[in-house]
Structures are given as C-alpha cells and as structure tokens.
C-alpha cells in the first residue's frame, strides 16, 4: 500500500515572531521562512504549540497561514496547526486553513478534557470531512490523551488522515505505531533525539522545535541517518542531544528558551507573547555559555 502523502524530512515546528508590543512581526516571519529554506528543510509547521497558537486569535492564525503560503511560494510544504479544544472551533479553523491554501493541517486531540477513545477517533474523523490532509499529533503530556497503535489505526481509516507525529517518549509504543501504519501514513517523530531510532523503523521525518535554533544541523543529522553516514550522524546526534537536554534545565518554558537562543544566534525569532515572560538575564547568561560550549555562538 502506498503512502497517502510524500511529506518527509525536517519540518521545523516554527516559532511565531512577535514584536515587543505583542503584535505579529511579518518581516521576521518571512525572513525565518527564507532562512529555513536555505538550510534545507522540507516543510514547516506554523501555529503549532511552538508557534504559541494558544495566545493567538483565529484571525491571527489565518494571517500567519496566508503569509506562510505566500512566503514559501510552493518551495516547501506548509502545515497549519489548527488545534482547538472544541470540535466546532477546530472545524472552523481547518476550513479556513484549506481555503488559505496550505498543504495540510496538524491537530492534537482535544486537550484538557480527557476525551474517551471513541471521542478522539470521532473528533479526527469529523475533521477529516473538511478534505484537508491531516497530520495527527500525539503528545500525551500536553493533552492527557495517549494514542496507541490500535487507536491510530482506527483514526487512519479516514483517507484524509495522511500523517502522524509522535511526541510520546515510549520508544516501544512509538515503534508499534510505526509498524502498524507506516504503509499508509507518513510518520514523523516530534522528539529530535529519537530520529536515529525511528527512521530505520519506517518513520520518514522529524517535526522539530530545535530546528528553530539549528535547522542546518538537524537537516544534516536527518540526511546522515537516512544515508547511513554513521560518523556524521554521531556528531550531529551528540550536538542535538546536548541542546535538547540542556534547554529544560533553564527553568523556563521551552518556547521561551528557544526564542532566547534564536536571539543570541541572530535568528529572527522575535519576542515571546504573554502569558509567557521574557527570558531573564540569568537564563540568557547560562544559554550564552552553553551555546559557546557547543560552538554554536560567540554572541556577546
């Protein structure tokens, strides 16, 4: 059976650049798209969790989608994050995303309500009726829902379900899902350090938050694993692992630390938006030191 989509490679889970007053920084967003393309990514996911969708209005999200389609000009795949708690809200967002012309959408299960298995399946089958290709996103800590292989196979009965992103830290469970659906769905990991484990099992890509900081390294890592270049894979895996494990030690939400790192590296990530607070000087100092240790930055 053939895959339902040709999505593959590294897809940054893209930050949304904001100005200090909280408004959307369109110029920085377009510059970031160009930077990603120059670094070899195959697609982007916009207005996902890393993109701070929870602090954005529906109209703002639509504006981001429109600009992503315009700025990318068909050179990469554009996936719109259309997650919402309610089915009606998710339907409206997904219909708008389809009208804008994105290539697909990414959706979490309804979060914070501890939906039952049949409710989760029905949620995705209802959204599949919009007719926009869907990447189903499994992130149990964020939603309280953990999709196992049986549930994913049931969701995948809808033809519009074309891809699956897994951020579950259980590698055994992730492997079972890959083996079960990789003949139909393009499976992505949402955990960068797991790429070297899941790609040989049948996954096809990585939706990567760390790519906001080091997309070129992430692309090199992906290409090395796919091509069997073990020396390059080891070198880049070590860098990615170290950065991945360091960021949570800073005591701030990941998106705050990622944007702070981008600023130190001169990447156009913009400011964080409330309810998040900007990185303090202590965090920035630790981050600067680590980036220098990893030979990623000489920012003063």
mmCIF file of C-alpha atoms in Angstrom:
data_model
loop_
_atom_site.group_PDB
_atom_site.id
_atom_site.type_symbol
_atom_site.label_atom_id
_atom_site.label_comp_id
_atom_site.label_asym_id
_atom_site.label_seq_id
_atom_site.Cartn_x
_atom_site.Cartn_y
_atom_site.Cartn_z
ATOM 1 C CA UNK A 1 0.000 0.000 0.000
ATOM 2 C CA UNK A 2 1.343 3.440 -0.959
ATOM 3 C CA UNK A 3 1.769 6.323 1.440
ATOM 4 C CA UNK A 4 -1.008 8.893 1.226
ATOM 5 C CA UNK A 5 1.449 11.800 1.085
ATOM 6 C CA UNK A 6 5.049 12.473 0.113
ATOM 7 C CA UNK A 7 5.795 14.562 3.223
ATOM 8 C CA UNK A 8 9.242 13.720 4.596
ATOM 9 C CA UNK A 9 12.398 15.264 6.016
ATOM 10 C CA UNK A 10 12.830 18.000 8.596
ATOM 11 C CA UNK A 11 9.840 20.256 9.313
ATOM 12 C CA UNK A 12 10.618 22.982 11.864
ATOM 13 C CA UNK A 13 7.829 23.486 14.383
ATOM 14 C CA UNK A 14 8.090 27.164 13.645
ATOM 15 C CA UNK A 15 8.076 29.916 16.257
ATOM 16 C CA UNK A 16 5.786 32.872 15.602
ATOM 17 C CA UNK A 17 7.848 36.078 15.812
ATOM 18 C CA UNK A 18 6.158 38.806 17.836
ATOM 19 C CA UNK A 19 7.243 42.384 18.470
ATOM 20 C CA UNK A 20 7.739 43.755 21.983
ATOM 21 C CA UNK A 21 4.156 45.086 21.929
ATOM 22 C CA UNK A 22 2.837 41.583 21.152
ATOM 23 C CA UNK A 23 1.930 42.189 17.509
ATOM 24 C CA UNK A 24 2.862 39.724 14.772
ATOM 25 C CA UNK A 25 6.198 40.552 13.135
ATOM 26 C CA UNK A 26 5.567 39.739 9.467
ATOM 27 C CA UNK A 27 9.026 40.766 8.266
ATOM 28 C CA UNK A 28 10.774 38.463 10.737
ATOM 29 C CA UNK A 29 8.394 35.640 9.852
ATOM 30 C CA UNK A 30 9.209 35.916 6.153
ATOM 31 C CA UNK A 31 12.930 36.140 6.910
ATOM 32 C CA UNK A 32 12.671 32.993 9.014
ATOM 33 C CA UNK A 33 10.938 31.096 6.200
ATOM 34 C CA UNK A 34 13.777 32.064 3.861
ATOM 35 C CA UNK A 35 16.362 31.006 6.429
ATOM 36 C CA UNK A 36 14.751 27.593 6.876
ATOM 37 C CA UNK A 37 14.636 27.036 3.123
ATOM 38 C CA UNK A 38 18.317 27.964 2.785
ATOM 39 C CA UNK A 39 19.107 25.408 5.499
ATOM 40 C CA UNK A 40 17.428 22.572 3.614
ATOM 41 C CA UNK A 41 14.147 21.912 5.413
ATOM 42 C CA UNK A 42 11.349 20.169 3.507
ATOM 43 C CA UNK A 43 8.426 21.884 5.242
ATOM 44 C CA UNK A 44 7.247 23.959 8.190
ATOM 45 C CA UNK A 45 4.514 23.587 10.785
ATOM 46 C CA UNK A 46 3.127 27.012 11.699
ATOM 47 C CA UNK A 47 0.890 27.968 14.651
ATOM 48 C CA UNK A 48 1.568 24.751 16.490
ATOM 49 C CA UNK A 49 2.418 24.741 20.178
ATOM 50 C CA UNK A 50 5.906 26.116 19.482
ATOM 51 C CA UNK A 51 4.156 28.821 17.464
ATOM 52 C CA UNK A 52 2.136 29.828 20.558
ATOM 53 C CA UNK A 53 -1.244 29.151 18.951
ATOM 54 C CA UNK A 54 -2.877 29.254 22.386
ATOM 55 C CA UNK A 55 -2.178 33.000 22.623
ATOM 56 C CA UNK A 56 -3.461 33.825 19.133
ATOM 57 C CA UNK A 57 -6.897 34.676 17.794
ATOM 58 C CA UNK A 58 -8.334 32.681 14.896
ATOM 59 C CA UNK A 59 -7.833 35.704 12.632
ATOM 60 C CA UNK A 60 -4.162 35.957 13.629
ATOM 61 C CA UNK A 61 -3.612 32.296 12.893
ATOM 62 C CA UNK A 62 -5.173 32.723 9.446
ATOM 63 C CA UNK A 63 -2.869 35.676 8.775
ATOM 64 C CA UNK A 64 0.156 33.526 9.636
ATOM 65 C CA UNK A 65 -1.050 30.754 7.315
ATOM 66 C CA UNK A 66 -1.584 33.173 4.446
ATOM 67 C CA UNK A 67 1.885 34.632 4.862
ATOM 68 C CA UNK A 68 3.476 31.178 5.111
ATOM 69 C CA UNK A 69 1.885 30.144 1.818
ATOM 70 C CA UNK A 70 2.898 33.405 0.178
ATOM 71 C CA UNK A 71 6.471 33.436 1.510
ATOM 72 C CA UNK A 72 7.211 29.788 0.747
ATOM 73 C CA UNK A 73 5.812 30.023 -2.813
ATOM 74 C CA UNK A 74 5.486 26.254 -3.153
ATOM 75 C CA UNK A 75 9.147 25.597 -2.330
ATOM 76 C CA UNK A 76 8.356 23.691 0.877
ATOM 77 C CA UNK A 77 5.326 22.042 2.467
ATOM 78 C CA UNK A 78 3.242 24.284 4.731
ATOM 79 C CA UNK A 79 1.302 22.627 7.556
ATOM 80 C CA UNK A 80 -1.102 24.759 9.604
ATOM 81 C CA UNK A 81 -1.664 23.998 13.264
ATOM 82 C CA UNK A 82 -5.459 24.046 13.646
ATOM 83 C CA UNK A 83 -5.737 22.551 17.132
ATOM 84 C CA UNK A 84 -8.610 23.619 19.371
ATOM 85 C CA UNK A 85 -10.445 22.145 22.341
ATOM 86 C CA UNK A 86 -13.875 22.115 20.704
ATOM 87 C CA UNK A 87 -14.815 20.256 17.525
ATOM 88 C CA UNK A 88 -16.713 23.249 16.103
ATOM 89 C CA UNK A 89 -13.711 25.501 16.650
ATOM 90 C CA UNK A 90 -11.283 23.012 15.100
ATOM 91 C CA UNK A 91 -13.603 22.561 12.110
ATOM 92 C CA UNK A 92 -13.785 26.307 11.518
ATOM 93 C CA UNK A 93 -10.005 26.674 11.725
ATOM 94 C CA UNK A 94 -9.373 23.708 9.442
ATOM 95 C CA UNK A 95 -11.839 25.015 6.852
ATOM 96 C CA UNK A 96 -10.085 28.378 6.909
ATOM 97 C CA UNK A 97 -6.693 26.705 6.532
ATOM 98 C CA UNK A 98 -7.956 24.803 3.496
ATOM 99 C CA UNK A 99 -9.315 28.000 1.943
ATOM 100 C CA UNK A 100 -5.968 29.750 2.507
ATOM 101 C CA UNK A 101 -4.205 27.038 0.514
ATOM 102 C CA UNK A 102 -1.904 25.291 2.997
ATOM 103 C CA UNK A 103 -0.785 21.766 2.139
ATOM 104 C CA UNK A 104 -2.231 20.219 5.275
ATOM 105 C CA UNK A 105 -3.013 20.731 8.935
ATOM 106 C CA UNK A 106 -1.725 19.322 12.216
ATOM 107 C CA UNK A 107 -4.086 18.617 15.089
ATOM 108 C CA UNK A 108 -3.769 17.463 18.670
ATOM 109 C CA UNK A 109 -6.661 15.558 20.227
ATOM 110 C CA UNK A 110 -8.932 17.814 22.304
ATOM 111 C CA UNK A 111 -6.773 18.904 25.245
ATOM 112 C CA UNK A 112 -7.614 19.180 28.912
ATOM 113 C CA UNK A 113 -10.888 17.239 28.776
ATOM 114 C CA UNK A 114 -9.559 13.653 28.960
ATOM 115 C CA UNK A 115 -11.551 12.570 25.907
ATOM 116 C CA UNK A 116 -12.503 8.885 25.625
ATOM 117 C CA UNK A 117 -11.038 6.737 22.860
ATOM 118 C CA UNK A 118 -14.174 6.754 20.733
ATOM 119 C CA UNK A 119 -14.429 10.533 21.169
ATOM 120 C CA UNK A 120 -10.875 11.035 19.923
ATOM 121 C CA UNK A 121 -11.497 8.812 16.892
ATOM 122 C CA UNK A 122 -14.742 10.614 16.115
ATOM 123 C CA UNK A 123 -13.015 14.001 16.504
ATOM 124 C CA UNK A 124 -10.440 13.189 13.827
ATOM 125 C CA UNK A 125 -12.941 11.521 11.503
ATOM 126 C CA UNK A 126 -15.170 14.584 11.742
ATOM 127 C CA UNK A 127 -12.260 16.887 10.895
ATOM 128 C CA UNK A 128 -11.248 14.622 8.023
ATOM 129 C CA UNK A 129 -14.550 15.598 6.409
ATOM 130 C CA UNK A 130 -13.103 19.035 5.647
ATOM 131 C CA UNK A 131 -10.961 17.417 2.960
ATOM 132 C CA UNK A 132 -7.609 18.872 4.017
ATOM 133 C CA UNK A 133 -4.771 16.362 4.591
ATOM 134 C CA UNK A 134 -4.259 15.872 8.333
ATOM 135 C CA UNK A 135 -1.191 15.162 10.439
ATOM 136 C CA UNK A 136 -2.465 13.651 13.702
ATOM 137 C CA UNK A 137 -0.325 14.753 16.646
ATOM 138 C CA UNK A 138 0.223 12.593 19.720
ATOM 139 C CA UNK A 139 1.610 14.495 22.728
ATOM 140 C CA UNK A 140 0.279 12.866 25.914
ATOM 141 C CA UNK A 141 1.683 15.377 28.440
ATOM 142 C CA UNK A 142 0.027 18.234 26.573
ATOM 143 C CA UNK A 143 -3.424 16.658 26.127
ATOM 144 C CA UNK A 144 -3.845 13.847 28.647
ATOM 145 C CA UNK A 145 -4.527 11.503 25.710
ATOM 146 C CA UNK A 146 -2.046 8.832 24.621
ATOM 147 C CA UNK A 147 -2.769 7.256 21.248
ATOM 148 C CA UNK A 148 -1.702 3.640 20.941
ATOM 149 C CA UNK A 149 -1.333 1.619 17.747
ATOM 150 C CA UNK A 150 -4.954 0.418 17.790
ATOM 151 C CA UNK A 151 -6.317 3.948 18.118
ATOM 152 C CA UNK A 152 -4.061 5.335 15.398
ATOM 153 C CA UNK A 153 -5.046 2.504 13.040
ATOM 154 C CA UNK A 154 -8.715 3.300 13.686
ATOM 155 C CA UNK A 155 -8.188 7.018 13.068
ATOM 156 C CA UNK A 156 -6.274 6.195 9.868
ATOM 157 C CA UNK A 157 -9.374 4.592 8.331
ATOM 158 C CA UNK A 158 -10.247 8.096 7.107
ATOM 159 C CA UNK A 159 -8.341 8.711 3.862
ATOM 160 C CA UNK A 160 -7.673 12.371 4.740
ATOM 161 C CA UNK A 161 -5.500 11.208 7.646
ATOM 162 C CA UNK A 162 -2.139 11.144 5.870
ATOM 163 C CA UNK A 163 0.481 11.625 8.573
ATOM 164 C CA UNK A 164 1.204 11.029 12.253
ATOM 165 C CA UNK A 165 3.525 12.978 14.561
ATOM 166 C CA UNK A 166 4.517 11.218 17.766
ATOM 167 C CA UNK A 167 5.971 13.006 20.802
ATOM 168 C CA UNK A 168 5.427 10.080 23.153
ATOM 169 C CA UNK A 169 8.707 9.231 24.902
ATOM 170 C CA UNK A 170 7.910 5.491 24.913
ATOM 171 C CA UNK A 171 10.042 4.169 22.061
ATOM 172 C CA UNK A 172 8.439 0.725 22.181
ATOM 173 C CA UNK A 173 4.954 2.210 21.779
ATOM 174 C CA UNK A 174 6.204 4.550 19.036
ATOM 175 C CA UNK A 175 7.675 1.570 17.186
ATOM 176 C CA UNK A 176 4.413 -0.367 17.379
ATOM 177 C CA UNK A 177 2.573 2.577 15.796
ATOM 178 C CA UNK A 178 5.151 2.887 13.019
ATOM 179 C CA UNK A 179 4.961 -0.815 12.167
ATOM 180 C CA UNK A 180 1.156 -0.664 12.183
ATOM 181 C CA UNK A 181 0.561 2.352 9.926
ATOM 182 C CA UNK A 182 3.773 3.220 8.053
ATOM 183 C CA UNK A 183 2.390 1.634 4.878
ATOM 184 C CA UNK A 184 -0.275 4.376 4.823
ATOM 185 C CA UNK A 185 0.813 7.305 6.982
ATOM 186 C CA UNK A 186 3.947 9.430 6.825
ATOM 187 C CA UNK A 187 5.166 9.061 10.416
ATOM 188 C CA UNK A 188 7.194 11.878 11.978
ATOM 189 C CA UNK A 189 8.807 11.996 15.372
ATOM 190 C CA UNK A 190 8.406 15.137 17.441
ATOM 191 C CA UNK A 191 11.423 14.204 19.570
ATOM 192 C CA UNK A 192 14.653 15.048 17.786
ATOM 193 C CA UNK A 193 16.915 12.633 19.712
ATOM 194 C CA UNK A 194 14.658 9.743 18.672
ATOM 195 C CA UNK A 195 15.171 10.256 14.929
ATOM 196 C CA UNK A 196 18.021 7.764 14.633
ATOM 197 C CA UNK A 197 15.819 5.137 16.296
ATOM 198 C CA UNK A 198 12.545 5.685 14.444
ATOM 199 C CA UNK A 199 13.737 6.459 10.906
ATOM 200 C CA UNK A 200 15.161 2.932 10.363
ATOM 201 C CA UNK A 201 11.855 1.536 11.657
ATOM 202 C CA UNK A 202 9.845 3.277 8.949
ATOM 203 C CA UNK A 203 9.336 6.889 10.060
ATOM 204 C CA UNK A 204 10.005 9.491 7.363
ATOM 205 C CA UNK A 205 10.734 12.754 9.150
ATOM 206 C CA UNK A 206 11.068 14.998 12.163
ATOM 207 C CA UNK A 207 8.820 17.876 13.251
ATOM 208 C CA UNK A 208 11.451 19.756 15.170
ATOM 209 C CA UNK A 209 11.333 22.588 17.707
ATOM 210 C CA UNK A 210 15.133 22.657 17.966
ATOM 211 C CA UNK A 211 15.326 23.433 14.246
ATOM 212 C CA UNK A 212 14.396 26.992 15.145
ATOM 213 C CA UNK A 213 17.859 27.145 16.734
ATOM 214 C CA UNK A 214 19.856 24.837 14.454
ATOM 215 C CA UNK A 215 17.920 23.732 11.376
ATOM 216 C CA UNK A 216 21.057 23.135 9.307
ATOM 217 C CA UNK A 217 22.380 20.740 11.977
ATOM 218 C CA UNK A 218 19.021 18.983 12.141
ATOM 219 C CA UNK A 219 18.922 18.555 8.357
ATOM 220 C CA UNK A 220 22.498 17.206 8.389
ATOM 221 C CA UNK A 221 21.514 14.740 11.126
ATOM 222 C CA UNK A 222 18.433 13.563 9.218
ATOM 223 C CA UNK A 223 20.349 13.157 5.961
ATOM 224 C CA UNK A 224 23.155 11.255 7.708
ATOM 225 C CA UNK A 225 20.737 8.798 9.318
ATOM 226 C CA UNK A 226 18.868 8.243 6.040
ATOM 227 C CA UNK A 227 22.065 7.729 4.040
ATOM 228 C CA UNK A 228 23.825 5.560 6.627
ATOM 229 C CA UNK A 229 26.615 8.069 7.272
ATOM 230 C CA UNK A 230 27.271 6.967 10.834
ATOM 231 C CA UNK A 231 30.161 9.368 11.507
ATOM 232 C CA UNK A 232 28.116 12.467 10.660
ATOM 233 C CA UNK A 233 25.059 11.041 12.391
ATOM 234 C CA UNK A 234 27.056 10.546 15.606
ATOM 235 C CA UNK A 235 28.484 14.068 15.525
ATOM 236 C CA UNK A 236 25.155 15.786 14.886
ATOM 237 C CA UNK A 237 23.202 13.471 17.214
ATOM 238 C CA UNK A 238 25.523 14.433 20.064
ATOM 239 C CA UNK A 239 25.004 18.153 19.455
ATOM 240 C CA UNK A 240 21.229 17.801 19.206
ATOM 241 C CA UNK A 241 21.039 15.586 22.293
ATOM 242 C CA UNK A 242 23.078 18.039 24.339
ATOM 243 C CA UNK A 243 20.977 21.027 23.289
ATOM 244 C CA UNK A 244 17.723 19.105 23.708
ATOM 245 C CA UNK A 245 18.580 18.057 27.247
ATOM 246 C CA UNK A 246 20.026 21.430 28.248
ATOM 247 C CA UNK A 247 17.043 23.665 27.424
ATOM 248 C CA UNK A 248 14.679 22.186 30.076
ATOM 249 C CA UNK A 249 17.289 22.782 32.783
ATOM 250 C CA UNK A 250 16.871 26.545 32.391
ATOM 251 C CA UNK A 251 13.609 26.531 34.348
ATOM 252 C CA UNK A 252 11.540 28.331 31.714
ATOM 253 C CA UNK A 253 9.018 27.012 29.172
ATOM 254 C CA UNK A 254 10.788 25.566 26.139
ATOM 255 C CA UNK A 255 9.419 28.223 23.802
ATOM 256 C CA UNK A 256 10.935 30.990 25.947
ATOM 257 C CA UNK A 257 14.360 29.329 25.884
ATOM 258 C CA UNK A 258 14.157 28.628 22.152
ATOM 259 C CA UNK A 259 13.396 32.257 21.316
ATOM 260 C CA UNK A 260 16.166 33.428 23.639
ATOM 261 C CA UNK A 261 18.624 31.096 21.888
ATOM 262 C CA UNK A 262 17.492 32.345 18.494
ATOM 263 C CA UNK A 263 18.122 35.930 19.551
ATOM 264 C CA UNK A 264 21.648 35.074 20.729
ATOM 265 C CA UNK A 265 22.329 33.409 17.379
ATOM 266 C CA UNK A 266 20.920 36.311 15.354
ATOM 267 C CA UNK A 267 17.956 34.283 14.084
ATOM 268 C CA UNK A 268 14.693 36.224 13.555
ATOM 269 C CA UNK A 269 12.511 34.532 16.182
ATOM 270 C CA UNK A 270 11.085 37.700 17.684
ATOM 271 C CA UNK A 271 9.705 38.124 21.176
ATOM 272 C CA UNK A 272 7.623 35.800 23.336
ATOM 273 C CA UNK A 273 3.965 36.653 23.983
ATOM 274 C CA UNK A 274 2.048 36.641 27.249
ATOM 275 C CA UNK A 275 1.276 34.581 29.277
ATOM 276 C CA UNK A 276 4.969 33.693 28.819
ATOM 277 C CA UNK A 277 7.525 36.094 30.256
ATOM 278 C CA UNK A 278 10.767 37.050 28.517
ATOM 279 C CA UNK A 279 13.958 35.234 29.428
ATOM 280 C CA UNK A 280 15.749 36.885 32.356
ATOM 281 C CA UNK A 281 19.424 37.781 32.406
ATOM 282 C CA UNK A 282 20.400 34.703 34.413
ATOM 283 C CA UNK A 283 18.791 32.396 31.839
ATOM 284 C CA UNK A 284 20.361 34.293 28.955
ATOM 285 C CA UNK A 285 23.784 34.046 30.600
ATOM 286 C CA UNK A 286 23.534 30.269 31.038
ATOM 287 C CA UNK A 287 22.245 29.881 27.497
ATOM 288 C CA UNK A 288 25.035 32.004 26.030
ATOM 289 C CA UNK A 289 27.630 29.921 27.861
ATOM 290 C CA UNK A 290 26.146 26.638 26.620
ATOM 291 C CA UNK A 291 25.897 27.812 23.018
ATOM 292 C CA UNK A 292 29.552 28.793 23.160
ATOM 293 C CA UNK A 293 30.471 25.413 24.675
ATOM 294 C CA UNK A 294 28.653 23.710 21.818
ATOM 295 C CA UNK A 295 30.485 26.020 19.384
ATOM 296 C CA UNK A 296 27.191 27.403 18.127
ATOM 297 C CA UNK A 297 27.655 31.021 19.125
ATOM 298 C CA UNK A 298 30.102 33.767 20.060
ATOM 299 C CA UNK A 299 27.286 36.144 20.952
ATOM 300 C CA UNK A 300 28.328 38.754 23.480
#
